[in-house]
PDB file of C-alpha atoms in Angstrom:
ATOM      1  CA  UNK A  30      -0.082   0.357   0.183  1.00 50.00           C
ATOM      2  CA  UNK A  31       0.709   3.631  -0.979  1.00 68.00           C
ATOM      3  CA  UNK A  32       0.482   4.199   3.118  1.00 83.00           C
ATOM      4  CA  UNK A  33       3.669   3.145   4.552  1.00 86.00           C
ATOM      5  CA  UNK A  34       6.652   5.071   5.267  1.00 87.00           C
ATOM      6  CA  UNK A  35       9.827   2.979   3.545  1.00 88.00           C
ATOM      7  CA  UNK A  36      13.202   3.130   4.497  1.00 88.00           C
ATOM      8  CA  UNK A  37      15.993   1.489   2.691  1.00 90.00           C
ATOM      9  CA  UNK A  38      20.006   0.690   4.337  1.00 89.00           C
ATOM     10  CA  UNK A  39      22.262  -0.069   1.098  1.00 91.00           C
ATOM     11  CA  UNK A  40      25.830  -1.400   1.440  1.00 90.00           C
ATOM     12  CA  UNK A  41      26.974  -5.274   1.927  1.00 92.00           C
ATOM     13  CA  UNK A  42      23.708  -6.108   2.446  1.00 89.00           C
ATOM     14  CA  UNK A  43      20.522  -3.841   1.585  1.00 92.00           C
ATOM     15  CA  UNK A  44      17.373  -3.594   4.223  1.00 91.00           C
ATOM     16  CA  UNK A  45      14.264  -2.736   3.741  1.00 90.00           C
ATOM     17  CA  UNK A  46      12.084  -1.530   6.944  1.00 89.00           C
ATOM     18  CA  UNK A  47       8.417  -0.788   5.863  1.00 89.00           C
ATOM     19  CA  UNK A  48       6.573   1.438   8.975  1.00 87.00           C
ATOM     20  CA  UNK A  49       2.796   1.684   8.926  1.00 85.00           C
ATOM     21  CA  UNK A  50       1.512   4.973  10.458  1.00 81.00           C
ATOM     22  CA  UNK A  51       0.380   4.418  13.636  1.00 75.00           C
ATOM     23  CA  UNK A  52      -2.989   5.602  14.127  1.00 72.00           C
ATOM     24  CA  UNK A  53      -3.973   8.874  15.972  1.00 70.00           C
ATOM     25  CA  UNK A  54      -7.608   7.499  17.419  1.00 76.00           C
ATOM     26  CA  UNK A  55      -6.434   4.823  19.091  1.00 70.00           C
ATOM     27  CA  UNK A  56      -7.539   4.752  22.508  1.00 75.00           C
ATOM     28  CA  UNK A  57      -5.313   1.706  24.557  1.00 71.00           C
ATOM     29  CA  UNK A  58      -6.943  -1.357  27.036  1.00 74.00           C
ATOM     30  CA  UNK A  59      -7.961  -0.272  30.438  1.00 78.00           C
ATOM     31  CA  UNK A  60      -6.322  -1.991  32.897  1.00 75.00           C
ATOM     32  CA  UNK A  61      -9.119  -4.651  34.617  1.00 81.00           C
ATOM     33  CA  UNK A  62      -9.292  -3.520  38.525  1.00 88.00           C
ATOM     34  CA  UNK A  63      -7.978  -6.536  40.596  1.00 91.00           C
ATOM     35  CA  UNK A  64      -7.865  -5.266  44.572  1.00 92.00           C
ATOM     36  CA  UNK A  65      -4.678  -6.920  45.097  1.00 94.00           C
ATOM     37  CA  UNK A  66      -4.023  -8.168  48.097  1.00 94.00           C
ATOM     38  CA  UNK A  67      -0.076  -7.753  48.410  1.00 94.00           C
ATOM     39  CA  UNK A  68       2.578  -5.789  46.067  1.00 94.00           C
ATOM     40  CA  UNK A  69       6.193  -5.581  47.022  1.00 95.00           C
ATOM     41  CA  UNK A  70       9.622  -4.093  45.478  1.00 94.00           C
ATOM     42  CA  UNK A  71      12.482  -5.506  44.284  1.00 94.00           C
ATOM     43  CA  UNK A  72      15.050  -5.523  42.419  1.00 93.00           C
ATOM     44  CA  UNK A  73      14.454  -5.890  38.646  1.00 92.00           C
ATOM     45  CA  UNK A  74      18.280  -7.543  37.469  1.00 92.00           C
ATOM     46  CA  UNK A  75      17.843  -9.931  40.212  1.00 93.00           C
ATOM     47  CA  UNK A  76      14.003 -10.953  39.549  1.00 93.00           C
ATOM     48  CA  UNK A  77      15.378 -10.765  35.939  1.00 92.00           C
ATOM     49  CA  UNK A  78      18.082 -13.490  36.460  1.00 93.00           C
ATOM     50  CA  UNK A  79      15.624 -15.465  38.894  1.00 94.00           C
ATOM     51  CA  UNK A  80      13.313 -16.174  36.060  1.00 93.00           C
ATOM     52  CA  UNK A  81      16.561 -16.723  33.422  1.00 92.00           C
ATOM     53  CA  UNK A  82      17.232 -19.460  36.302  1.00 93.00           C
ATOM     54  CA  UNK A  83      13.603 -20.750  36.220  1.00 92.00           C
ATOM     55  CA  UNK A  84      13.318 -21.260  32.731  1.00 91.00           C
ATOM     56  CA  UNK A  85      16.310 -23.528  32.620  1.00 91.00           C
ATOM     57  CA  UNK A  86      13.445 -26.530  34.709  1.00 92.00           C
ATOM     58  CA  UNK A  87      10.640 -25.621  32.391  1.00 92.00           C
ATOM     59  CA  UNK A  88       8.156 -23.085  31.356  1.00 90.00           C
ATOM     60  CA  UNK A  89       6.021 -23.346  34.039  1.00 93.00           C
ATOM     61  CA  UNK A  90       7.153 -20.746  37.198  1.00 95.00           C
ATOM     62  CA  UNK A  91       5.740 -20.836  40.623  1.00 95.00           C
ATOM     63  CA  UNK A  92       5.811 -17.574  42.916  1.00 95.00           C
ATOM     64  CA  UNK A  93       4.911 -18.045  46.228  1.00 95.00           C
ATOM     65  CA  UNK A  94       4.876 -14.637  48.215  1.00 95.00           C
ATOM     66  CA  UNK A  95       5.594 -15.125  52.000  1.00 93.00           C
ATOM     67  CA  UNK A  96       5.998 -12.852  55.287  1.00 91.00           C
ATOM     68  CA  UNK A  97       9.786 -11.753  54.655  1.00 93.00           C
ATOM     69  CA  UNK A  98      10.469 -13.832  51.375  1.00 95.00           C
ATOM     70  CA  UNK A  99       9.556 -14.125  47.396  1.00 96.00           C
ATOM     71  CA  UNK A 100      10.171 -17.247  47.247  1.00 96.00           C
ATOM     72  CA  UNK A 101      10.628 -18.382  42.877  1.00 95.00           C
ATOM     73  CA  UNK A 102      10.340 -22.200  41.530  1.00 95.00           C
ATOM     74  CA  UNK A 103      10.452 -24.288  38.763  1.00 94.00           C
ATOM     75  CA  UNK A 104      10.575 -28.250  38.507  1.00 93.00           C
ATOM     76  CA  UNK A 105      11.584 -30.103  35.540  1.00 89.00           C
ATOM     77  CA  UNK A 106      12.359 -33.893  34.371  1.00 88.00           C
ATOM     78  CA  UNK A 107      16.029 -33.476  35.538  1.00 85.00           C
ATOM     79  CA  UNK A 108      16.038 -30.879  38.705  1.00 92.00           C
ATOM     80  CA  UNK A 109      14.213 -28.047  39.934  1.00 94.00           C
ATOM     81  CA  UNK A 110      15.580 -24.394  40.849  1.00 95.00           C
ATOM     82  CA  UNK A 111      14.731 -22.274  43.714  1.00 95.00           C
ATOM     83  CA  UNK A 112      15.292 -19.181  44.972  1.00 95.00           C
ATOM     84  CA  UNK A 113      14.495 -16.856  47.739  1.00 95.00           C
ATOM     85  CA  UNK A 114      14.724 -12.750  47.441  1.00 95.00           C
ATOM     86  CA  UNK A 115      13.819 -11.074  50.839  1.00 94.00           C
ATOM     87  CA  UNK A 116      11.308  -8.842  51.070  1.00 94.00           C
ATOM     88  CA  UNK A 117      11.607  -5.304  52.532  1.00 90.00           C
ATOM     89  CA  UNK A 118       8.317  -5.323  55.014  1.00 91.00           C
ATOM     90  CA  UNK A 119       6.959  -8.123  56.328  1.00 90.00           C
ATOM     91  CA  UNK A 120       3.211  -8.597  54.262  1.00 91.00           C
ATOM     92  CA  UNK A 121       0.793 -10.478  56.262  1.00 91.00           C
ATOM     93  CA  UNK A 122      -0.544 -13.937  54.305  1.00 90.00           C
ATOM     94  CA  UNK A 123       1.397 -16.107  52.128  1.00 93.00           C
ATOM     95  CA  UNK A 124       0.155 -15.888  48.118  1.00 95.00           C
ATOM     96  CA  UNK A 125       1.354 -18.275  45.794  1.00 94.00           C
ATOM     97  CA  UNK A 126       0.197 -19.011  41.863  1.00 93.00           C
ATOM     98  CA  UNK A 127       2.500 -20.448  38.875  1.00 94.00           C
ATOM     99  CA  UNK A 128       2.899 -18.573  35.664  1.00 94.00           C
ATOM    100  CA  UNK A 129       4.188 -18.859  31.942  1.00 92.00           C
ATOM    101  CA  UNK A 130       8.485 -18.489  32.125  1.00 89.00           C
ATOM    102  CA  UNK A 131       7.670 -17.393  28.164  1.00 89.00           C
ATOM    103  CA  UNK A 132       5.190 -14.638  29.119  1.00 90.00           C
ATOM    104  CA  UNK A 133       7.275 -13.525  31.956  1.00 91.00           C
ATOM    105  CA  UNK A 134      10.435 -13.408  30.601  1.00 88.00           C
ATOM    106  CA  UNK A 135       9.025 -11.334  27.277  1.00 87.00           C
ATOM    107  CA  UNK A 136       8.815  -7.977  30.467  1.00 88.00           C
ATOM    108  CA  UNK A 137      11.760  -8.675  31.908  1.00 86.00           C
ATOM    109  CA  UNK A 138      13.257  -7.429  27.453  1.00 84.00           C
ATOM    110  CA  UNK A 139      12.612  -4.300  28.682  1.00 81.00           C
ATOM    111  CA  UNK A 140      16.205  -2.502  29.135  1.00 72.00           C
ATOM    112  CA  UNK A 141      16.217  -1.532  32.672  1.00 67.00           C
ATOM    113  CA  UNK A 142      14.269   1.897  33.299  1.00 79.00           C
ATOM    114  CA  UNK A 143      14.263   1.676  37.047  1.00 84.00           C
ATOM    115  CA  UNK A 144      16.289  -0.809  39.291  1.00 89.00           C
ATOM    116  CA  UNK A 145      13.012  -1.094  41.042  1.00 90.00           C
ATOM    117  CA  UNK A 146      10.273  -3.205  39.748  1.00 92.00           C
ATOM    118  CA  UNK A 147       6.952  -3.357  41.729  1.00 94.00           C
ATOM    119  CA  UNK A 148       4.681  -6.668  41.894  1.00 95.00           C
ATOM    120  CA  UNK A 149       1.248  -6.845  42.656  1.00 95.00           C
ATOM    121  CA  UNK A 150      -0.586 -10.392  43.573  1.00 95.00           C
ATOM    122  CA  UNK A 151      -2.920 -13.164  45.350  1.00 92.00           C
ATOM    123  CA  UNK A 152      -3.508 -16.258  44.939  1.00 89.00           C
ATOM    124  CA  UNK A 153      -4.832 -17.062  41.182  1.00 82.00           C
ATOM    125  CA  UNK A 154      -5.531 -14.277  40.140  1.00 91.00           C
ATOM    126  CA  UNK A 155      -3.349 -11.920  36.973  1.00 94.00           C
ATOM    127  CA  UNK A 156       0.567 -11.247  38.043  1.00 95.00           C
ATOM    128  CA  UNK A 157       1.195  -7.893  37.848  1.00 95.00           C
ATOM    129  CA  UNK A 158       4.256  -6.095  37.141  1.00 94.00           C
ATOM    130  CA  UNK A 159       5.242  -1.995  36.495  1.00 92.00           C
ATOM    131  CA  UNK A 160       8.072  -0.223  36.246  1.00 90.00           C
ATOM    132  CA  UNK A 161       8.795   3.006  36.440  1.00 87.00           C
ATOM    133  CA  UNK A 162      10.905   5.701  35.142  1.00 82.00           C
ATOM    134  CA  UNK A 163      12.633   8.764  37.334  1.00 79.00           C
ATOM    135  CA  UNK A 164      10.456  11.364  34.326  1.00 80.00           C
ATOM    136  CA  UNK A 165       7.024   9.287  34.982  1.00 79.00           C
ATOM    137  CA  UNK A 166       7.275   6.593  31.846  1.00 82.00           C
ATOM    138  CA  UNK A 167       5.227   3.674  33.857  1.00 85.00           C
ATOM    139  CA  UNK A 168       5.201   0.403  31.778  1.00 87.00           C
ATOM    140  CA  UNK A 169       3.431  -2.249  33.162  1.00 88.00           C
ATOM    141  CA  UNK A 170       2.319  -5.651  32.713  1.00 91.00           C
ATOM    142  CA  UNK A 171      -0.301  -7.896  33.605  1.00 92.00           C
ATOM    143  CA  UNK A 172       0.018 -11.755  32.966  1.00 93.00           C
ATOM    144  CA  UNK A 173      -2.868 -14.850  33.570  1.00 90.00           C
ATOM    145  CA  UNK A 174      -1.334 -17.283  36.017  1.00 92.00           C
ATOM    146  CA  UNK A 175      -1.349 -21.002  34.328  1.00 84.00           C
ATOM    147  CA  UNK A 176      -4.072 -22.221  35.814  1.00 73.00           C
ATOM    148  CA  UNK A 177      -3.540 -26.605  36.053  1.00 69.00           C
ATOM    149  CA  UNK A 178      -6.660 -28.789  36.876  1.00 59.00           C
ATOM    150  CA  UNK A 179      -5.903 -32.084  38.985  1.00 59.00           C
ATOM    151  CA  UNK A 180      -6.307 -35.040  38.293  1.00 55.00           C
ATOM    152  CA  UNK A 181      -9.111 -37.090  39.680  1.00 54.00           C
TER     153      UNK A 181
END
């Protein structure tokens, strides 16, 4: 179509990029209102490395917020992985859910715009991750948990 911006770079290779214009009328979808029982602040790089480590064992990662730490677990056919990240504050209760590492790692492709990430979760409700830079730019990510059916 004629409605594209075409960029072409010629050298040892010829590379062509076609970019469609942005629809200025587009309204981004609103996030659902979820009452999260717990929100914690974590070190971005540490959580990113933990997700990478979990992925070595399985595609499923279990996050469990306990009183004073976040426990991450992954178990596969040749072993298991667990990590414990200390929390800055004591949390009332415990909250456990399992998520897809494939989707979690997509969020962590974002360059570290802040060393602190906010993680909100509850028992079997979507995980909410939020990064905010120093100029007010906010990147958020909502991920539904994996809900496994028990065998009868």
